[in-house]
Structure formats: C-alpha cells, structure tokens
C-alpha cells in the first residue's frame, strides 16, 4: 500500500567532522599564501577568524578549496529537480528508469491534510491518500503487464519520494543557502536547507555565520537572510 511521509528534513552529511575541520584549516593555509602572511601553525580559532575575514572582504574563491557531500533522504522528486539546477555541484540521484516503484512512498507537505476531501466536480470527491493509492495500483498494473520501470515512470507524480547525494564546495554551498533558505524558495527545499545550514554553522564555524534567521512564513516554515559580518 502506498505510504505517505510527512515532509520533514532528513539528510546525512557524508563527510566526517574531522574532514570538515581539516578543510577549514586548509582555507587559512591557502588564503595566507596570497600575501605570504603565514604565522606558523593554524588552529580552529585562527581559521574561523580567517574565514570570516575572507567572507567580509569578498574573497570567496579561497573557499573553493573544499568539498562537502550531503545525502538527501525522504524528499520529493520536485525538490530534487530544484536542487539539480545548481550547476557547480556533483549529483547522484535515485533512478526512475531502473528502480521499481511498485511499493511507493510519497512526500507530502506537513501543513496539508492528506485526508481532506477534494471536490473533483460532477459529484466526485477524492482524498490525496486515495489518489496516491490509485497511482500505485496503476503503476503496479503497468509493471505486471510487462512495462519496464523506465516506461511506467511516465505516470509518477512529483511528490514521489527520492534520494540524492549532492556535493559542492563551500562557495557554492553558500550560494545554494542564499537562494534556498530565503523566503521566496519553495517550503520543502527551504525547510531542508535551513537545517543543513544550521548543521554546517555548527560544524564549520566562520564560513556560514552571515546567514541568520529572518522569520517564519504563514505555514510555519523558517526563512533566513544574509547579513554583513
Ligand atoms: C525562488 C526560486 C524560484 C525559481 N523559479 C524558477 C523557475 O520558475 N523556472 C526555472 O527555470 N528556474 C527557476 N529557479 C532556478 C533558478 O533560475 C536557477 O537555475 C537556480 O536557482 C540556480 O541558480 P544559479 O544559476 O545562480 O546557481 P548555480 O547553477 O548554482 O551556479 C552558481 C553561480 O555560478 C555562476 N554560473 C554557473 N553557471 C554559469 C554559466 N553557465 N555562465 C555564467 N555563470 C555561471 C553564476 O554566478 C551562478 O550564480 C528558481 C530558483 C529560485 C531560488
């Protein structure tokens, strides 16, 4: 039976805390090469200060000496499409050509009721749950009739649950956060990216400090803005 999952951020940072720390230290080493201003050993405190300085002065190219990978779980295909628009990234996503979706999972907004009866006109009513059930039954029917996943996928909705691994350097992550945690971003990618940002801020001090909470929209989803630091 088709399963509906409430859309709540679910992701894993695939790099160890140690690797993130090493990359922060590397930024100071790289940046200080410019002016030959090495001061001996770098540490987390000096690297954090240095990263903040780079961002304040707009020297973000130094942040490109890094790379961090996040695996997104339980997000809709609709969100993955938005994520995939970011070009200076590496992406590996679940295939609808090869993965069989006879046991479907759908992601559904937390602020909507999947049992709401929707008026379809001409005296017909249906809930989201019923509609999704029908999609699964139909997909399974196609598969049982010999259709391959890559053929049956034409009837899949954008709410289908999907997974994706997404890698970017920290300059590009900053760009992704700037666009996707801001109020105009769609609530699914925004609520997920707000949590990724918060995790990055804890693990990688200095590099993402200029993103601050700026409010909550009418459906209760947070948004952020960038400030001068
Ligand atoms: C609120 C919102 C609504 C959106 N609505 C739509 C929509 O309706 N339809 C739609 O098609 N898209 C839409 N998008 C996607 C949007 O148009 C961008 O494709 C997406 O946000 C990626 O942004 P980007 O190109 O700046 O960044 P990335 O692809 O992440 O690139 C980062 C930066 O690198 C530079 N760069 C990358 N590639 C090039 C290049 N080829 N040439 C020059 N510079 C480059 C640019 O400075 C760019 O900003 C929307 C995005 C948002 C945030």
PDB file of C-alpha atoms and ligand atoms in Angstrom:
ATOM      1  CA  UNK A   1       0.000   0.000   0.000  1.00  0.00           C
ATOM      2  CA  UNK A   2       1.329   3.450  -0.921  1.00  0.00           C
ATOM      3  CA  UNK A   3       2.887   5.237   2.035  1.00  0.00           C
ATOM      4  CA  UNK A   4       2.690   8.970   2.662  1.00  0.00           C
ATOM      5  CA  UNK A   5       5.576  10.535   4.577  1.00  0.00           C
ATOM      6  CA  UNK A   6       5.189  13.956   6.132  1.00  0.00           C
ATOM      7  CA  UNK A   7       7.812  16.223   4.634  1.00  0.00           C
ATOM      8  CA  UNK A   8      10.368  16.813   7.353  1.00  0.00           C
ATOM      9  CA  UNK A   9      14.065  17.494   6.682  1.00  0.00           C
ATOM     10  CA  UNK A  10      16.052  14.285   6.522  1.00  0.00           C
ATOM     11  CA  UNK A  11      19.672  14.243   5.381  1.00  0.00           C
ATOM     12  CA  UNK A  12      23.136  12.997   6.289  1.00  0.00           C
ATOM     13  CA  UNK A  13      26.426  14.820   5.922  1.00  0.00           C
ATOM     14  CA  UNK A  14      28.642  12.124   4.428  1.00  0.00           C
ATOM     15  CA  UNK A  15      31.944  13.733   5.455  1.00  0.00           C
ATOM     16  CA  UNK A  16      33.404  13.255   8.919  1.00  0.00           C
ATOM     17  CA  UNK A  17      33.710  16.144  11.367  1.00  0.00           C
ATOM     18  CA  UNK A  18      37.473  15.679  11.185  1.00  0.00           C
ATOM     19  CA  UNK A  19      37.450  16.171   7.406  1.00  0.00           C
ATOM     20  CA  UNK A  20      35.361  19.341   7.742  1.00  0.00           C
ATOM     21  CA  UNK A  21      37.796  20.653  10.336  1.00  0.00           C
ATOM     22  CA  UNK A  22      40.815  19.878   8.145  1.00  0.00           C
ATOM     23  CA  UNK A  23      39.212  21.762   5.273  1.00  0.00           C
ATOM     24  CA  UNK A  24      38.648  24.834   7.439  1.00  0.00           C
ATOM     25  CA  UNK A  25      42.339  24.781   8.410  1.00  0.00           C
ATOM     26  CA  UNK A  26      43.242  24.377   4.725  1.00  0.00           C
ATOM     27  CA  UNK A  27      41.380  27.588   3.885  1.00  0.00           C
ATOM     28  CA  UNK A  28      43.651  29.583   6.190  1.00  0.00           C
ATOM     29  CA  UNK A  29      46.771  27.943   4.728  1.00  0.00           C
ATOM     30  CA  UNK A  30      45.559  28.651   1.177  1.00  0.00           C
ATOM     31  CA  UNK A  31      44.418  32.198   1.907  1.00  0.00           C
ATOM     32  CA  UNK A  32      47.638  33.186   3.659  1.00  0.00           C
ATOM     33  CA  UNK A  33      49.618  32.094   0.605  1.00  0.00           C
ATOM     34  CA  UNK A  34      48.316  35.190  -1.214  1.00  0.00           C
ATOM     35  CA  UNK A  35      50.097  37.738   0.940  1.00  0.00           C
ATOM     36  CA  UNK A  36      52.743  35.308   2.288  1.00  0.00           C
ATOM     37  CA  UNK A  37      51.290  36.010   5.742  1.00  0.00           C
ATOM     38  CA  UNK A  38      51.775  32.572   7.326  1.00  0.00           C
ATOM     39  CA  UNK A  39      52.032  32.798  11.096  1.00  0.00           C
ATOM     40  CA  UNK A  40      53.118  29.287  11.959  1.00  0.00           C
ATOM     41  CA  UNK A  41      50.564  26.661  12.972  1.00  0.00           C
ATOM     42  CA  UNK A  42      46.909  27.250  12.138  1.00  0.00           C
ATOM     43  CA  UNK A  43      44.158  26.125  14.518  1.00  0.00           C
ATOM     44  CA  UNK A  44      40.359  26.150  14.576  1.00  0.00           C
ATOM     45  CA  UNK A  45      40.224  29.553  16.242  1.00  0.00           C
ATOM     46  CA  UNK A  46      42.579  31.243  13.777  1.00  0.00           C
ATOM     47  CA  UNK A  47      40.959  29.503  10.775  1.00  0.00           C
ATOM     48  CA  UNK A  48      37.480  30.569  11.885  1.00  0.00           C
ATOM     49  CA  UNK A  49      38.618  34.184  12.187  1.00  0.00           C
ATOM     50  CA  UNK A  50      40.348  33.929   8.823  1.00  0.00           C
ATOM     51  CA  UNK A  51      37.257  32.526   7.078  1.00  0.00           C
ATOM     52  CA  UNK A  52      35.104  35.324   8.478  1.00  0.00           C
ATOM     53  CA  UNK A  53      37.604  37.867   7.204  1.00  0.00           C
ATOM     54  CA  UNK A  54      37.586  36.325   3.697  1.00  0.00           C
ATOM     55  CA  UNK A  55      33.805  36.489   3.573  1.00  0.00           C
ATOM     56  CA  UNK A  56      33.692  40.052   4.899  1.00  0.00           C
ATOM     57  CA  UNK A  57      36.135  41.160   2.193  1.00  0.00           C
ATOM     58  CA  UNK A  58      34.518  39.117  -0.597  1.00  0.00           C
ATOM     59  CA  UNK A  59      37.487  36.774  -1.216  1.00  0.00           C
ATOM     60  CA  UNK A  60      35.227  33.747  -1.593  1.00  0.00           C
ATOM     61  CA  UNK A  61      37.336  31.999  -4.240  1.00  0.00           C
ATOM     62  CA  UNK A  62      39.537  30.667  -1.409  1.00  0.00           C
ATOM     63  CA  UNK A  63      36.503  28.658  -0.191  1.00  0.00           C
ATOM     64  CA  UNK A  64      36.646  26.658  -3.420  1.00  0.00           C
ATOM     65  CA  UNK A  65      39.487  24.517  -1.979  1.00  0.00           C
ATOM     66  CA  UNK A  66      36.825  22.482  -0.178  1.00  0.00           C
ATOM     67  CA  UNK A  67      34.105  19.944  -0.835  1.00  0.00           C
ATOM     68  CA  UNK A  68      31.227  18.668   1.284  1.00  0.00           C
ATOM     69  CA  UNK A  69      28.732  15.950   0.428  1.00  0.00           C
ATOM     70  CA  UNK A  70      25.181  15.639   1.743  1.00  0.00           C
ATOM     71  CA  UNK A  71      22.789  12.767   1.148  1.00  0.00           C
ATOM     72  CA  UNK A  72      19.160  13.915   0.990  1.00  0.00           C
ATOM     73  CA  UNK A  73      16.577  11.324   2.044  1.00  0.00           C
ATOM     74  CA  UNK A  74      12.794  11.421   2.016  1.00  0.00           C
ATOM     75  CA  UNK A  75      12.492  14.373  -0.303  1.00  0.00           C
ATOM     76  CA  UNK A  76      10.216  14.714  -3.303  1.00  0.00           C
ATOM     77  CA  UNK A  77      11.315  14.492  -6.927  1.00  0.00           C
ATOM     78  CA  UNK A  78      10.063  18.092  -7.144  1.00  0.00           C
ATOM     79  CA  UNK A  79      12.693  19.191  -4.639  1.00  0.00           C
ATOM     80  CA  UNK A  80      15.413  17.182  -6.355  1.00  0.00           C
ATOM     81  CA  UNK A  81      14.668  18.981  -9.614  1.00  0.00           C
ATOM     82  CA  UNK A  82      15.278  22.295  -7.856  1.00  0.00           C
ATOM     83  CA  UNK A  83      18.491  21.034  -6.282  1.00  0.00           C
ATOM     84  CA  UNK A  84      19.712  19.828  -9.660  1.00  0.00           C
ATOM     85  CA  UNK A  85      19.576  23.346 -11.098  1.00  0.00           C
ATOM     86  CA  UNK A  86      22.748  24.177  -9.167  1.00  0.00           C
ATOM     87  CA  UNK A  87      25.482  23.565 -11.691  1.00  0.00           C
ATOM     88  CA  UNK A  88      28.760  23.799  -9.808  1.00  0.00           C
ATOM     89  CA  UNK A  89      27.913  20.599  -7.983  1.00  0.00           C
ATOM     90  CA  UNK A  90      28.099  16.835  -8.367  1.00  0.00           C
ATOM     91  CA  UNK A  91      24.881  14.886  -8.122  1.00  0.00           C
ATOM     92  CA  UNK A  92      23.922  11.216  -7.935  1.00  0.00           C
ATOM     93  CA  UNK A  93      20.196  10.563  -7.719  1.00  0.00           C
ATOM     94  CA  UNK A  94      17.854   7.615  -7.476  1.00  0.00           C
ATOM     95  CA  UNK A  95      16.892   6.380 -10.930  1.00  0.00           C
ATOM     96  CA  UNK A  96      13.264   6.180 -12.030  1.00  0.00           C
ATOM     97  CA  UNK A  97      14.489   4.203 -15.044  1.00  0.00           C
ATOM     98  CA  UNK A  98      15.888   1.291 -13.065  1.00  0.00           C
ATOM     99  CA  UNK A  99      14.297   1.407  -9.594  1.00  0.00           C
ATOM    100  CA  UNK A 100      10.922  -0.300  -9.404  1.00  0.00           C
ATOM    101  CA  UNK A 101       8.341   1.877  -7.632  1.00  0.00           C
ATOM    102  CA  UNK A 102       5.633  -0.756  -7.102  1.00  0.00           C
ATOM    103  CA  UNK A 103       5.873  -0.030  -3.343  1.00  0.00           C
ATOM    104  CA  UNK A 104       5.503   3.731  -3.479  1.00  0.00           C
ATOM    105  CA  UNK A 105       6.383   6.337  -0.909  1.00  0.00           C
ATOM    106  CA  UNK A 106       5.197   9.903  -1.305  1.00  0.00           C
ATOM    107  CA  UNK A 107       6.316  13.047   0.440  1.00  0.00           C
ATOM    108  CA  UNK A 108       3.523  15.360   1.472  1.00  0.00           C
ATOM    109  CA  UNK A 109       3.657  18.884   2.990  1.00  0.00           C
ATOM    110  CA  UNK A 110       3.427  18.945   6.756  1.00  0.00           C
ATOM    111  CA  UNK A 111       0.869  21.780   6.687  1.00  0.00           C
ATOM    112  CA  UNK A 112      -1.614  19.950   4.422  1.00  0.00           C
ATOM    113  CA  UNK A 113      -4.108  17.226   5.262  1.00  0.00           C
ATOM    114  CA  UNK A 114      -3.893  14.153   3.055  1.00  0.00           C
ATOM    115  CA  UNK A 115      -7.399  13.100   4.182  1.00  0.00           C
ATOM    116  CA  UNK A 116      -9.067  16.324   3.032  1.00  0.00           C
ATOM    117  CA  UNK A 117     -11.877  15.515   0.602  1.00  0.00           C
ATOM    118  CA  UNK A 118     -11.221  17.327  -2.667  1.00  0.00           C
ATOM    119  CA  UNK A 119     -14.178  18.228  -4.883  1.00  0.00           C
ATOM    120  CA  UNK A 120     -13.442  16.949  -8.426  1.00  0.00           C
ATOM    121  CA  UNK A 121     -16.715  18.227  -9.880  1.00  0.00           C
ATOM    122  CA  UNK A 122     -19.622  16.207 -11.305  1.00  0.00           C
ATOM    123  CA  UNK A 123     -20.343  14.881  -7.807  1.00  0.00           C
ATOM    124  CA  UNK A 124     -16.943  13.206  -7.420  1.00  0.00           C
ATOM    125  CA  UNK A 125     -14.692  13.564  -4.371  1.00  0.00           C
ATOM    126  CA  UNK A 126     -11.300  12.099  -3.544  1.00  0.00           C
ATOM    127  CA  UNK A 127      -8.630  12.447  -0.889  1.00  0.00           C
ATOM    128  CA  UNK A 128      -4.929  12.790  -1.651  1.00  0.00           C
ATOM    129  CA  UNK A 129      -4.381   9.404   0.011  1.00  0.00           C
ATOM    130  CA  UNK A 130      -6.905   7.772  -2.317  1.00  0.00           C
ATOM    131  CA  UNK A 131      -5.371   9.408  -5.387  1.00  0.00           C
ATOM    132  CA  UNK A 132      -1.908   8.197  -4.442  1.00  0.00           C
ATOM    133  CA  UNK A 133      -3.252   4.722  -3.816  1.00  0.00           C
ATOM    134  CA  UNK A 134      -4.690   4.744  -7.346  1.00  0.00           C
ATOM    135  CA  UNK A 135      -1.338   5.844  -8.801  1.00  0.00           C
ATOM    136  CA  UNK A 136       0.398   2.952  -7.071  1.00  0.00           C
ATOM    137  CA  UNK A 137      -2.231   0.461  -8.242  1.00  0.00           C
ATOM    138  CA  UNK A 138      -1.938   1.760 -11.803  1.00  0.00           C
ATOM    139  CA  UNK A 139       1.888   1.684 -11.780  1.00  0.00           C
ATOM    140  CA  UNK A 140       1.844  -1.869 -10.464  1.00  0.00           C
ATOM    141  CA  UNK A 141      -0.648  -2.778 -13.189  1.00  0.00           C
ATOM    142  CA  UNK A 142       1.719  -1.434 -15.835  1.00  0.00           C
ATOM    143  CA  UNK A 143       4.636  -3.375 -14.345  1.00  0.00           C
ATOM    144  CA  UNK A 144       2.559  -6.568 -14.206  1.00  0.00           C
ATOM    145  CA  UNK A 145       1.692  -6.019 -17.879  1.00  0.00           C
ATOM    146  CA  UNK A 146       5.394  -6.086 -18.720  1.00  0.00           C
ATOM    147  CA  UNK A 147       6.188  -2.350 -18.703  1.00  0.00           C
ATOM    148  CA  UNK A 148       9.741  -1.596 -17.534  1.00  0.00           C
ATOM    149  CA  UNK A 149      10.272   0.990 -14.752  1.00  0.00           C
ATOM    150  CA  UNK A 150      11.582   3.440 -17.392  1.00  0.00           C
ATOM    151  CA  UNK A 151       8.284   3.075 -19.281  1.00  0.00           C
ATOM    152  CA  UNK A 152       5.913   3.037 -16.303  1.00  0.00           C
ATOM    153  CA  UNK A 153       7.590   6.118 -14.786  1.00  0.00           C
ATOM    154  CA  UNK A 154       5.548   8.428 -17.026  1.00  0.00           C
ATOM    155  CA  UNK A 155       2.682   8.310 -14.558  1.00  0.00           C
ATOM    156  CA  UNK A 156       4.780   9.119 -11.462  1.00  0.00           C
ATOM    157  CA  UNK A 157       3.939  12.374  -9.622  1.00  0.00           C
ATOM    158  CA  UNK A 158       6.439  14.997  -8.444  1.00  0.00           C
ATOM    159  CA  UNK A 159       5.703  14.055  -4.835  1.00  0.00           C
ATOM    160  CA  UNK A 160       7.354  10.643  -5.232  1.00  0.00           C
ATOM    161  CA  UNK A 161       9.955  10.070  -2.523  1.00  0.00           C
ATOM    162  CA  UNK A 162      13.528  10.147  -3.775  1.00  0.00           C
ATOM    163  CA  UNK A 163      17.157  10.196  -2.630  1.00  0.00           C
ATOM    164  CA  UNK A 164      20.087  12.199  -3.880  1.00  0.00           C
ATOM    165  CA  UNK A 165      23.739  12.689  -2.999  1.00  0.00           C
ATOM    166  CA  UNK A 166      24.885  16.266  -3.571  1.00  0.00           C
ATOM    167  CA  UNK A 167      28.461  17.582  -3.414  1.00  0.00           C
ATOM    168  CA  UNK A 168      29.644  21.173  -3.637  1.00  0.00           C
ATOM    169  CA  UNK A 169      32.481  23.366  -2.483  1.00  0.00           C
ATOM    170  CA  UNK A 170      31.718  25.830   0.320  1.00  0.00           C
ATOM    171  CA  UNK A 171      31.441  28.812  -2.001  1.00  0.00           C
ATOM    172  CA  UNK A 172      28.710  27.023  -3.937  1.00  0.00           C
ATOM    173  CA  UNK A 173      27.044  25.824  -0.706  1.00  0.00           C
ATOM    174  CA  UNK A 174      26.886  29.493   0.352  1.00  0.00           C
ATOM    175  CA  UNK A 175      25.187  30.300  -2.954  1.00  0.00           C
ATOM    176  CA  UNK A 176      22.731  27.416  -2.512  1.00  0.00           C
ATOM    177  CA  UNK A 177      21.902  28.596   1.035  1.00  0.00           C
ATOM    178  CA  UNK A 178      21.482  32.200  -0.152  1.00  0.00           C
ATOM    179  CA  UNK A 179      18.864  31.148  -2.716  1.00  0.00           C
ATOM    180  CA  UNK A 180      17.232  28.218  -0.977  1.00  0.00           C
ATOM    181  CA  UNK A 181      16.893  29.422   2.642  1.00  0.00           C
ATOM    182  CA  UNK A 182      15.434  32.782   1.566  1.00  0.00           C
ATOM    183  CA  UNK A 183      11.703  33.409   1.798  1.00  0.00           C
ATOM    184  CA  UNK A 184      10.906  33.055  -1.945  1.00  0.00           C
ATOM    185  CA  UNK A 185      12.277  29.461  -2.027  1.00  0.00           C
ATOM    186  CA  UNK A 186       9.754  26.604  -2.033  1.00  0.00           C
ATOM    187  CA  UNK A 187       8.981  25.431   1.509  1.00  0.00           C
ATOM    188  CA  UNK A 188      10.326  21.893   1.024  1.00  0.00           C
ATOM    189  CA  UNK A 189      13.804  22.826  -0.188  1.00  0.00           C
ATOM    190  CA  UNK A 190      13.806  25.798   2.225  1.00  0.00           C
ATOM    191  CA  UNK A 191      12.979  23.799   5.350  1.00  0.00           C
ATOM    192  CA  UNK A 192      15.554  21.166   4.397  1.00  0.00           C
ATOM    193  CA  UNK A 193      18.277  23.681   3.547  1.00  0.00           C
ATOM    194  CA  UNK A 194      17.632  25.655   6.753  1.00  0.00           C
ATOM    195  CA  UNK A 195      18.525  22.512   8.721  1.00  0.00           C
ATOM    196  CA  UNK A 196      21.550  21.725   6.548  1.00  0.00           C
ATOM    197  CA  UNK A 197      22.712  25.327   7.054  1.00  0.00           C
ATOM    198  CA  UNK A 198      22.270  25.104  10.833  1.00  0.00           C
ATOM    199  CA  UNK A 199      24.344  21.901  10.874  1.00  0.00           C
ATOM    200  CA  UNK A 200      27.056  23.495   8.719  1.00  0.00           C
ATOM    201  CA  UNK A 201      27.126  26.535  11.021  1.00  0.00           C
ATOM    202  CA  UNK A 202      27.790  24.251  13.999  1.00  0.00           C
ATOM    203  CA  UNK A 203      30.393  22.093  12.267  1.00  0.00           C
ATOM    204  CA  UNK A 204      32.210  24.699  10.155  1.00  0.00           C
ATOM    205  CA  UNK A 205      32.489  27.922  12.183  1.00  0.00           C
ATOM    206  CA  UNK A 206      33.168  31.178  10.342  1.00  0.00           C
ATOM    207  CA  UNK A 207      32.122  30.144   6.845  1.00  0.00           C
ATOM    208  CA  UNK A 208      28.325  30.391   7.129  1.00  0.00           C
ATOM    209  CA  UNK A 209      27.963  32.868  10.026  1.00  0.00           C
ATOM    210  CA  UNK A 210      26.428  35.607   7.885  1.00  0.00           C
ATOM    211  CA  UNK A 211      23.186  33.632   7.400  1.00  0.00           C
ATOM    212  CA  UNK A 212      20.709  34.485  10.153  1.00  0.00           C
ATOM    213  CA  UNK A 213      17.081  33.566  10.905  1.00  0.00           C
ATOM    214  CA  UNK A 214      14.779  36.214   9.434  1.00  0.00           C
ATOM    215  CA  UNK A 215      11.276  34.916  10.124  1.00  0.00           C
ATOM    216  CA  UNK A 216       8.646  32.269   9.638  1.00  0.00           C
ATOM    217  CA  UNK A 217       6.172  32.147   6.742  1.00  0.00           C
ATOM    218  CA  UNK A 218       2.394  31.743   7.024  1.00  0.00           C
ATOM    219  CA  UNK A 219       2.703  27.953   7.095  1.00  0.00           C
ATOM    220  CA  UNK A 220       5.298  27.939   9.876  1.00  0.00           C
ATOM    221  CA  UNK A 221       8.408  27.332   7.736  1.00  0.00           C
ATOM    222  CA  UNK A 222      11.524  29.324   8.663  1.00  0.00           C
ATOM    223  CA  UNK A 223      13.463  31.542   6.294  1.00  0.00           C
ATOM    224  CA  UNK A 224      16.925  33.091   6.555  1.00  0.00           C
ATOM    225  CA  UNK A 225      18.724  36.142   5.194  1.00  0.00           C
ATOM    226  CA  UNK A 226      22.349  37.100   4.686  1.00  0.00           C
ATOM    227  CA  UNK A 227      23.790  39.961   6.724  1.00  0.00           C
ATOM    228  CA  UNK A 228      27.161  41.758   6.757  1.00  0.00           C
ATOM    229  CA  UNK A 229      29.571  40.306   9.302  1.00  0.00           C
TER     230      UNK A 229
HETATM  231  C1  LIG B   1      12.785  31.145  -5.653  1.00  0.00           C
HETATM  232  C2  LIG B   1      13.266  30.494  -6.918  1.00  0.00           C
HETATM  233  C3  LIG B   1      12.393  30.329  -7.977  1.00  0.00           C
HETATM  234  C4  LIG B   1      12.845  29.738  -9.174  1.00  0.00           C
HETATM  235  N1  LIG B   1      11.960  29.575 -10.194  1.00  0.00           N
HETATM  236  C5  LIG B   1      12.391  29.031 -11.363  1.00  0.00           C
HETATM  237  C6  LIG B   1      11.500  28.866 -12.475  1.00  0.00           C
HETATM  238  O1  LIG B   1      10.311  29.166 -12.400  1.00  0.00           O
HETATM  239  N2  LIG B   1      11.975  28.332 -13.624  1.00  0.00           N
HETATM  240  C7  LIG B   1      13.301  27.979 -13.760  1.00  0.00           C
HETATM  241  O2  LIG B   1      13.694  27.519 -14.813  1.00  0.00           O
HETATM  242  N3  LIG B   1      14.162  28.100 -12.725  1.00  0.00           N
HETATM  243  C8  LIG B   1      13.744  28.624 -11.543  1.00  0.00           C
HETATM  244  N4  LIG B   1      14.623  28.742 -10.495  1.00  0.00           N
HETATM  245  C9  LIG B   1      16.016  28.241 -10.667  1.00  0.00           C
HETATM  246  C10 LIG B   1      16.985  29.406 -10.972  1.00  0.00           C
HETATM  247  O3  LIG B   1      16.654  30.050 -12.172  1.00  0.00           O
HETATM  248  C11 LIG B   1      18.423  28.883 -11.042  1.00  0.00           C
HETATM  249  O4  LIG B   1      18.540  27.957 -12.102  1.00  0.00           O
HETATM  250  C12 LIG B   1      18.846  28.175  -9.787  1.00  0.00           C
HETATM  251  O5  LIG B   1      18.452  28.907  -8.653  1.00  0.00           O
HETATM  252  C13 LIG B   1      20.370  28.019  -9.780  1.00  0.00           C
HETATM  253  O6  LIG B   1      20.937  29.292  -9.554  1.00  0.00           O
HETATM  254  P1  LIG B   1      22.250  29.810 -10.228  1.00  0.00           P
HETATM  255  O7  LIG B   1      22.201  29.644 -11.690  1.00  0.00           O
HETATM  256  O8  LIG B   1      22.552  31.184  -9.696  1.00  0.00           O
HETATM  257  O9  LIG B   1      23.308  28.917  -9.483  1.00  0.00           O
HETATM  258  P2  LIG B   1      24.336  27.703  -9.811  1.00  0.00           P
HETATM  259  O10 LIG B   1      23.943  26.933 -11.007  1.00  0.00           O
HETATM  260  O11 LIG B   1      24.386  27.080  -8.501  1.00  0.00           O
HETATM  261  O12 LIG B   1      25.632  28.490 -10.155  1.00  0.00           O
HETATM  262  C14 LIG B   1      26.303  29.307  -9.184  1.00  0.00           C
HETATM  263  C15 LIG B   1      26.795  30.560  -9.841  1.00  0.00           C
HETATM  264  O13 LIG B   1      27.822  30.223 -10.794  1.00  0.00           O
HETATM  265  C16 LIG B   1      27.748  31.090 -11.895  1.00  0.00           C
HETATM  266  N5  LIG B   1      27.449  30.282 -13.086  1.00  0.00           N
HETATM  267  C17 LIG B   1      27.053  28.996 -13.132  1.00  0.00           C
HETATM  268  N6  LIG B   1      26.930  28.570 -14.394  1.00  0.00           N
HETATM  269  C18 LIG B   1      27.236  29.635 -15.175  1.00  0.00           C
HETATM  270  C19 LIG B   1      27.265  29.850 -16.573  1.00  0.00           C
HETATM  271  N7  LIG B   1      26.956  28.897 -17.461  1.00  0.00           N
HETATM  272  N8  LIG B   1      27.614  31.060 -17.026  1.00  0.00           N
HETATM  273  C20 LIG B   1      27.937  32.057 -16.182  1.00  0.00           C
HETATM  274  N9  LIG B   1      27.927  31.940 -14.836  1.00  0.00           N
HETATM  275  C21 LIG B   1      27.570  30.739 -14.342  1.00  0.00           C
HETATM  276  C22 LIG B   1      26.652  32.093 -11.611  1.00  0.00           C
HETATM  277  O14 LIG B   1      27.215  33.212 -10.987  1.00  0.00           O
HETATM  278  C23 LIG B   1      25.751  31.343 -10.633  1.00  0.00           C
HETATM  279  O15 LIG B   1      25.001  32.202  -9.833  1.00  0.00           O
HETATM  280  C24 LIG B   1      14.206  29.320  -9.298  1.00  0.00           C
HETATM  281  C25 LIG B   1      15.071  29.495  -8.227  1.00  0.00           C
HETATM  282  C26 LIG B   1      14.631  30.073  -7.046  1.00  0.00           C
HETATM  283  C27 LIG B   1      15.596  30.244  -5.891  1.00  0.00           C
END
